[in-house]
PDB file of C-alpha atoms in Angstrom:
ATOM      1  CA  MET A   9       0.013  -0.059   0.284  1.00  0.00           C
ATOM      2  CA  ALA A  10       1.677   3.465  -0.727  1.00  0.00           C
ATOM      3  CA  ILE A  11       1.190   5.665   1.734  1.00  0.00           C
ATOM      4  CA  THR A  12       1.255   9.681   0.678  1.00  0.00           C
ATOM      5  CA  LEU A  13       2.924  11.842   3.625  1.00  0.00           C
ATOM      6  CA  THR A  14       4.530  15.509   3.622  1.00  0.00           C
ATOM      7  CA  VAL A  15       7.597  15.226   6.209  1.00  0.00           C
ATOM      8  CA  ASN A  16       9.036  19.204   6.336  1.00  0.00           C
ATOM      9  CA  GLY A  17       7.508  20.718   3.332  1.00  0.00           C
ATOM     10  CA  THR A  18       8.458  17.121   0.833  1.00  0.00           C
ATOM     11  CA  LEU A  19       6.152  14.953  -0.453  1.00  0.00           C
ATOM     12  CA  HIS A  20       6.950  11.368  -0.012  1.00  0.00           C
ATOM     13  CA  ARG A  21       5.567   8.274  -1.437  1.00  0.00           C
ATOM     14  CA  LEU A  22       6.293   5.317   0.571  1.00  0.00           C
ATOM     15  CA  ASP A  23       5.336   1.966  -0.335  1.00  0.00           C
ATOM     16  CA  LEU A  24       4.735   0.788   3.681  1.00  0.00           C
ATOM     17  CA  PRO A  25       1.818  -1.087   5.203  1.00  0.00           C
ATOM     18  CA  GLY A  26      -0.589   1.753   6.654  1.00  0.00           C
ATOM     19  CA  GLU A  27      -0.463   0.183  10.717  1.00  0.00           C
ATOM     20  CA  VAL A  28       3.448   1.674  10.318  1.00  0.00           C
ATOM     21  CA  PRO A  29       4.033   3.886  13.086  1.00  0.00           C
ATOM     22  CA  LEU A  30       5.122   7.338  11.943  1.00  0.00           C
ATOM     23  CA  LEU A  31       8.386   6.810  13.552  1.00  0.00           C
ATOM     24  CA  TRP A  32       9.492   4.260  12.093  1.00  0.00           C
ATOM     25  CA  ALA A  33       8.552   5.494   8.863  1.00  0.00           C
ATOM     26  CA  LEU A  34      10.690   8.759   9.884  1.00  0.00           C
ATOM     27  CA  ARG A  35      13.582   7.415  10.669  1.00  0.00           C
ATOM     28  CA  ASP A  36      13.524   3.867   8.590  1.00  0.00           C
ATOM     29  CA  ALA A  37      12.245   5.133   5.478  1.00  0.00           C
ATOM     30  CA  LEU A  38      13.402   8.769   5.222  1.00  0.00           C
ATOM     31  CA  GLY A  39      15.955   8.823   7.431  1.00  0.00           C
ATOM     32  CA  LEU A  40      15.177  11.188   9.588  1.00  0.00           C
ATOM     33  CA  THR A  41      16.901  10.147  12.656  1.00  0.00           C
ATOM     34  CA  GLY A  42      16.568  12.968  15.109  1.00  0.00           C
ATOM     35  CA  THR A  43      12.943  11.417  16.285  1.00  0.00           C
ATOM     36  CA  LYS A  44      13.956   9.302  19.258  1.00  0.00           C
ATOM     37  CA  PHE A  45      12.079   5.548  19.866  1.00  0.00           C
ATOM     38  CA  GLY A  46      11.829   5.981  23.797  1.00  0.00           C
ATOM     39  CA  CYS A  47       8.700   3.651  25.200  1.00  0.00           C
ATOM     40  CA  GLY A  48       7.120   2.549  22.117  1.00  0.00           C
ATOM     41  CA  ILE A  49       3.895   3.547  24.290  1.00  0.00           C
ATOM     42  CA  ALA A  50       3.646   6.862  23.705  1.00  0.00           C
ATOM     43  CA  ALA A  51       4.529   7.961  27.573  1.00  0.00           C
ATOM     44  CA  CYS A  52       8.028   9.243  27.622  1.00  0.00           C
ATOM     45  CA  GLY A  53       7.902  11.883  24.713  1.00  0.00           C
ATOM     46  CA  ALA A  54      10.621  11.089  23.047  1.00  0.00           C
ATOM     47  CA  CYS A  55       9.047  10.905  19.262  1.00  0.00           C
ATOM     48  CA  THR A  56       7.232  13.897  19.576  1.00  0.00           C
ATOM     49  CA  VAL A  57       6.636  15.449  16.286  1.00  0.00           C
ATOM     50  CA  HIS A  58       4.195  18.040  14.831  1.00  0.00           C
ATOM     51  CA  VAL A  59       1.002  16.856  12.657  1.00  0.00           C
ATOM     52  CA  ASP A  60      -0.626  19.912  11.138  1.00  0.00           C
ATOM     53  CA  GLY A  61       0.681  21.875  13.574  1.00  0.00           C
ATOM     54  CA  ALA A  62       0.037  19.593  16.781  1.00  0.00           C
ATOM     55  CA  ALA A  63       2.503  17.934  18.695  1.00  0.00           C
ATOM     56  CA  VAL A  64       1.960  13.510  18.464  1.00  0.00           C
ATOM     57  CA  ARG A  65       3.821  11.176  19.823  1.00  0.00           C
ATOM     58  CA  SER A  66       4.690   9.242  16.716  1.00  0.00           C
ATOM     59  CA  CYS A  67       5.336   5.888  17.904  1.00  0.00           C
ATOM     60  CA  GLN A  68       1.924   4.827  18.139  1.00  0.00           C
ATOM     61  CA  LEU A  69       0.978   7.010  14.769  1.00  0.00           C
ATOM     62  CA  PRO A  70       0.177   4.463  12.344  1.00  0.00           C
ATOM     63  CA  ILE A  71       1.212   6.153   9.170  1.00  0.00           C
ATOM     64  CA  ALA A  72      -2.325   5.950   7.097  1.00  0.00           C
ATOM     65  CA  ASP A  73      -3.510   7.770  10.522  1.00  0.00           C
ATOM     66  CA  VAL A  74      -1.543  10.796  10.272  1.00  0.00           C
ATOM     67  CA  TRP A  75      -4.269  14.011   9.144  1.00  0.00           C
ATOM     68  CA  GLY A  76      -1.980  16.775   7.818  1.00  0.00           C
ATOM     69  CA  PRO A  77       1.661  17.731   7.300  1.00  0.00           C
ATOM     70  CA  VAL A  78       4.699  16.112   9.355  1.00  0.00           C
ATOM     71  CA  THR A  79       7.573  18.618  11.097  1.00  0.00           C
ATOM     72  CA  THR A  80      10.199  16.962  12.395  1.00  0.00           C
ATOM     73  CA  ILE A  81      12.910  18.822  14.359  1.00  0.00           C
ATOM     74  CA  GLU A  82      14.822  18.346  11.593  1.00  0.00           C
ATOM     75  CA  GLY A  83      12.389  20.665   9.748  1.00  0.00           C
ATOM     76  CA  LEU A  84      11.676  23.293  12.708  1.00  0.00           C
ATOM     77  CA  GLY A  85      14.920  25.289  11.300  1.00  0.00           C
ATOM     78  CA  THR A  86      18.547  24.458  10.645  1.00  0.00           C
ATOM     79  CA  PRO A  87      22.251  24.982  12.399  1.00  0.00           C
ATOM     80  CA  ALA A  88      22.486  27.851  10.507  1.00  0.00           C
ATOM     81  CA  ALA A  89      19.205  29.675  11.711  1.00  0.00           C
ATOM     82  CA  PRO A  90      17.634  27.594  14.599  1.00  0.00           C
ATOM     83  CA  ALA A  91      14.310  28.374  15.446  1.00  0.00           C
ATOM     84  CA  ALA A  92      14.500  30.446  18.883  1.00  0.00           C
ATOM     85  CA  ILE A  93      13.254  27.295  20.783  1.00  0.00           C
ATOM     86  CA  GLN A  94      16.076  25.592  19.299  1.00  0.00           C
ATOM     87  CA  GLN A  95      18.735  28.340  20.255  1.00  0.00           C
ATOM     88  CA  ALA A  96      17.542  29.155  23.492  1.00  0.00           C
ATOM     89  CA  TRP A  97      18.216  25.292  23.800  1.00  0.00           C
ATOM     90  CA  ILE A  98      21.846  26.006  23.169  1.00  0.00           C
ATOM     91  CA  ASP A  99      21.973  28.999  24.956  1.00  0.00           C
ATOM     92  CA  HIS A 100      20.987  27.381  28.341  1.00  0.00           C
ATOM     93  CA  GLN A 101      22.495  24.491  27.369  1.00  0.00           C
ATOM     94  CA  VAL A 102      19.561  22.243  28.186  1.00  0.00           C
ATOM     95  CA  ALA A 103      20.986  19.207  26.510  1.00  0.00           C
ATOM     96  CA  GLN A 104      23.469  16.960  28.733  1.00  0.00           C
ATOM     97  CA  CYS A 105      22.762  13.596  27.489  1.00  0.00           C
ATOM     98  CA  GLY A 106      20.578  14.772  25.068  1.00  0.00           C
ATOM     99  CA  TYR A 107      18.040  11.950  23.902  1.00  0.00           C
ATOM    100  CA  CYS A 108      15.216  13.421  24.989  1.00  0.00           C
ATOM    101  CA  GLN A 109      15.655  17.062  23.248  1.00  0.00           C
ATOM    102  CA  SER A 110      14.144  16.749  20.186  1.00  0.00           C
ATOM    103  CA  GLY A 111      10.739  15.197  21.867  1.00  0.00           C
ATOM    104  CA  GLN A 112      11.040  18.376  23.968  1.00  0.00           C
ATOM    105  CA  ILE A 113      11.929  20.958  21.441  1.00  0.00           C
ATOM    106  CA  MET A 114       9.091  19.741  19.314  1.00  0.00           C
ATOM    107  CA  GLN A 115       6.816  19.442  22.537  1.00  0.00           C
ATOM    108  CA  ALA A 116       7.953  23.236  23.738  1.00  0.00           C
ATOM    109  CA  ALA A 117       7.089  24.624  20.312  1.00  0.00           C
ATOM    110  CA  ASP A 118       3.644  23.624  20.075  1.00  0.00           C
ATOM    111  CA  LEU A 119       3.129  25.142  23.259  1.00  0.00           C
ATOM    112  CA  LEU A 120       4.695  28.280  21.997  1.00  0.00           C
ATOM    113  CA  ALA A 121       2.215  28.257  19.089  1.00  0.00           C
ATOM    114  CA  ARG A 122      -0.560  27.718  21.327  1.00  0.00           C
ATOM    115  CA  SER A 123       0.588  30.136  23.921  1.00  0.00           C
ATOM    116  CA  PRO A 124       3.081  32.734  22.978  1.00  0.00           C
ATOM    117  CA  ASP A 125       3.646  33.647  27.262  1.00  0.00           C
ATOM    118  CA  PRO A 126       2.950  30.664  29.246  1.00  0.00           C
ATOM    119  CA  SER A 127       3.439  30.551  32.840  1.00  0.00           C
ATOM    120  CA  ASP A 128       5.061  28.239  34.345  1.00  0.00           C
ATOM    121  CA  ALA A 129       2.071  26.195  35.403  1.00  0.00           C
ATOM    122  CA  GLU A 130       1.177  26.147  31.308  1.00  0.00           C
ATOM    123  CA  ILE A 131       4.967  25.304  30.978  1.00  0.00           C
ATOM    124  CA  ASP A 132       4.567  22.292  33.397  1.00  0.00           C
ATOM    125  CA  ALA A 133       1.805  21.009  32.370  1.00  0.00           C
ATOM    126  CA  ALA A 134       2.305  21.114  28.692  1.00  0.00           C
ATOM    127  CA  MET A 135       6.099  19.095  29.622  1.00  0.00           C
ATOM    128  CA  ALA A 136       4.926  16.807  31.556  1.00  0.00           C
ATOM    129  CA  GLY A 137       4.490  13.630  29.188  1.00  0.00           C
ATOM    130  CA  ASN A 138       8.451  14.209  28.102  1.00  0.00           C
ATOM    131  CA  LEU A 139      10.738  13.083  30.547  1.00  0.00           C
ATOM    132  CA  CYS A 140      14.159  13.615  30.645  1.00  0.00           C
ATOM    133  CA  ARG A 141      16.186  11.418  32.384  1.00  0.00           C
ATOM    134  CA  CYS A 142      18.862  13.685  33.475  1.00  0.00           C
ATOM    135  CA  GLY A 143      16.671  15.873  35.318  1.00  0.00           C
ATOM    136  CA  THR A 144      16.992  18.970  33.325  1.00  0.00           C
ATOM    137  CA  TYR A 145      13.525  19.947  33.570  1.00  0.00           C
ATOM    138  CA  GLY A 146      14.954  23.899  34.972  1.00  0.00           C
ATOM    139  CA  ARG A 147      16.778  24.282  32.085  1.00  0.00           C
ATOM    140  CA  ILE A 148      13.930  22.831  29.973  1.00  0.00           C
ATOM    141  CA  ARG A 149      11.806  25.835  31.300  1.00  0.00           C
ATOM    142  CA  ALA A 150      14.323  28.979  31.179  1.00  0.00           C
ATOM    143  CA  ALA A 151      15.000  27.763  28.016  1.00  0.00           C
ATOM    144  CA  ILE A 152      11.063  27.983  27.245  1.00  0.00           C
ATOM    145  CA  ARG A 153      10.621  31.425  29.066  1.00  0.00           C
ATOM    146  CA  ASP A 154      13.898  32.972  26.976  1.00  0.00           C
ATOM    147  CA  ALA A 155      11.900  31.961  23.711  1.00  0.00           C
ATOM    148  CA  ALA A 156       8.950  33.193  24.479  1.00  0.00           C
ATOM    149  CA  THR A 157      11.014  36.454  25.233  1.00  0.00           C
ATOM    150  CA  ARG A 158      12.547  36.047  22.064  1.00  0.00           C
ATOM    151  CA  MET A 159       9.367  35.354  19.511  1.00  0.00           C
ATOM    152  CA  GLN A 160       7.484  38.682  21.461  1.00  0.00           C
ATOM    153  CA  GLU A 161      10.661  40.507  20.461  1.00  0.00           C
ATOM    154  CA  GLY A 162      10.475  39.626  16.842  1.00  0.00           C
TER     155      GLY A 162
END
């Protein structure tokens, strides 16, 4: 069965069964390895991507059920021109081991798209489903606050 997906602005035709999780289509078929496998049950957030602008857990989303364009960490910004949230992550040295960070960043980008000036409570609620075993939660919150300020300033 051929599935057509738009990923990071590019249309792809994938000859994969519709039940293949989006995570594996991204990583194995398209070579976009920034999205990570964490738990496989949508509980840790390492596999977070955007579908039609909303944060979703790609490990549990069959490609046949994808309802809009997909954006991965690779499509959020570039090394030469990182998105505001990515630059804030760098500036606050959020990553320790780094494994969960693409999912953290994608979840934070979704939050900032919906709430441009989130309170600490809103940040904590939005990020609660994204686990960081290194415990960089304080730096994550600071980076989100910083990115919100940068985005509001222009």
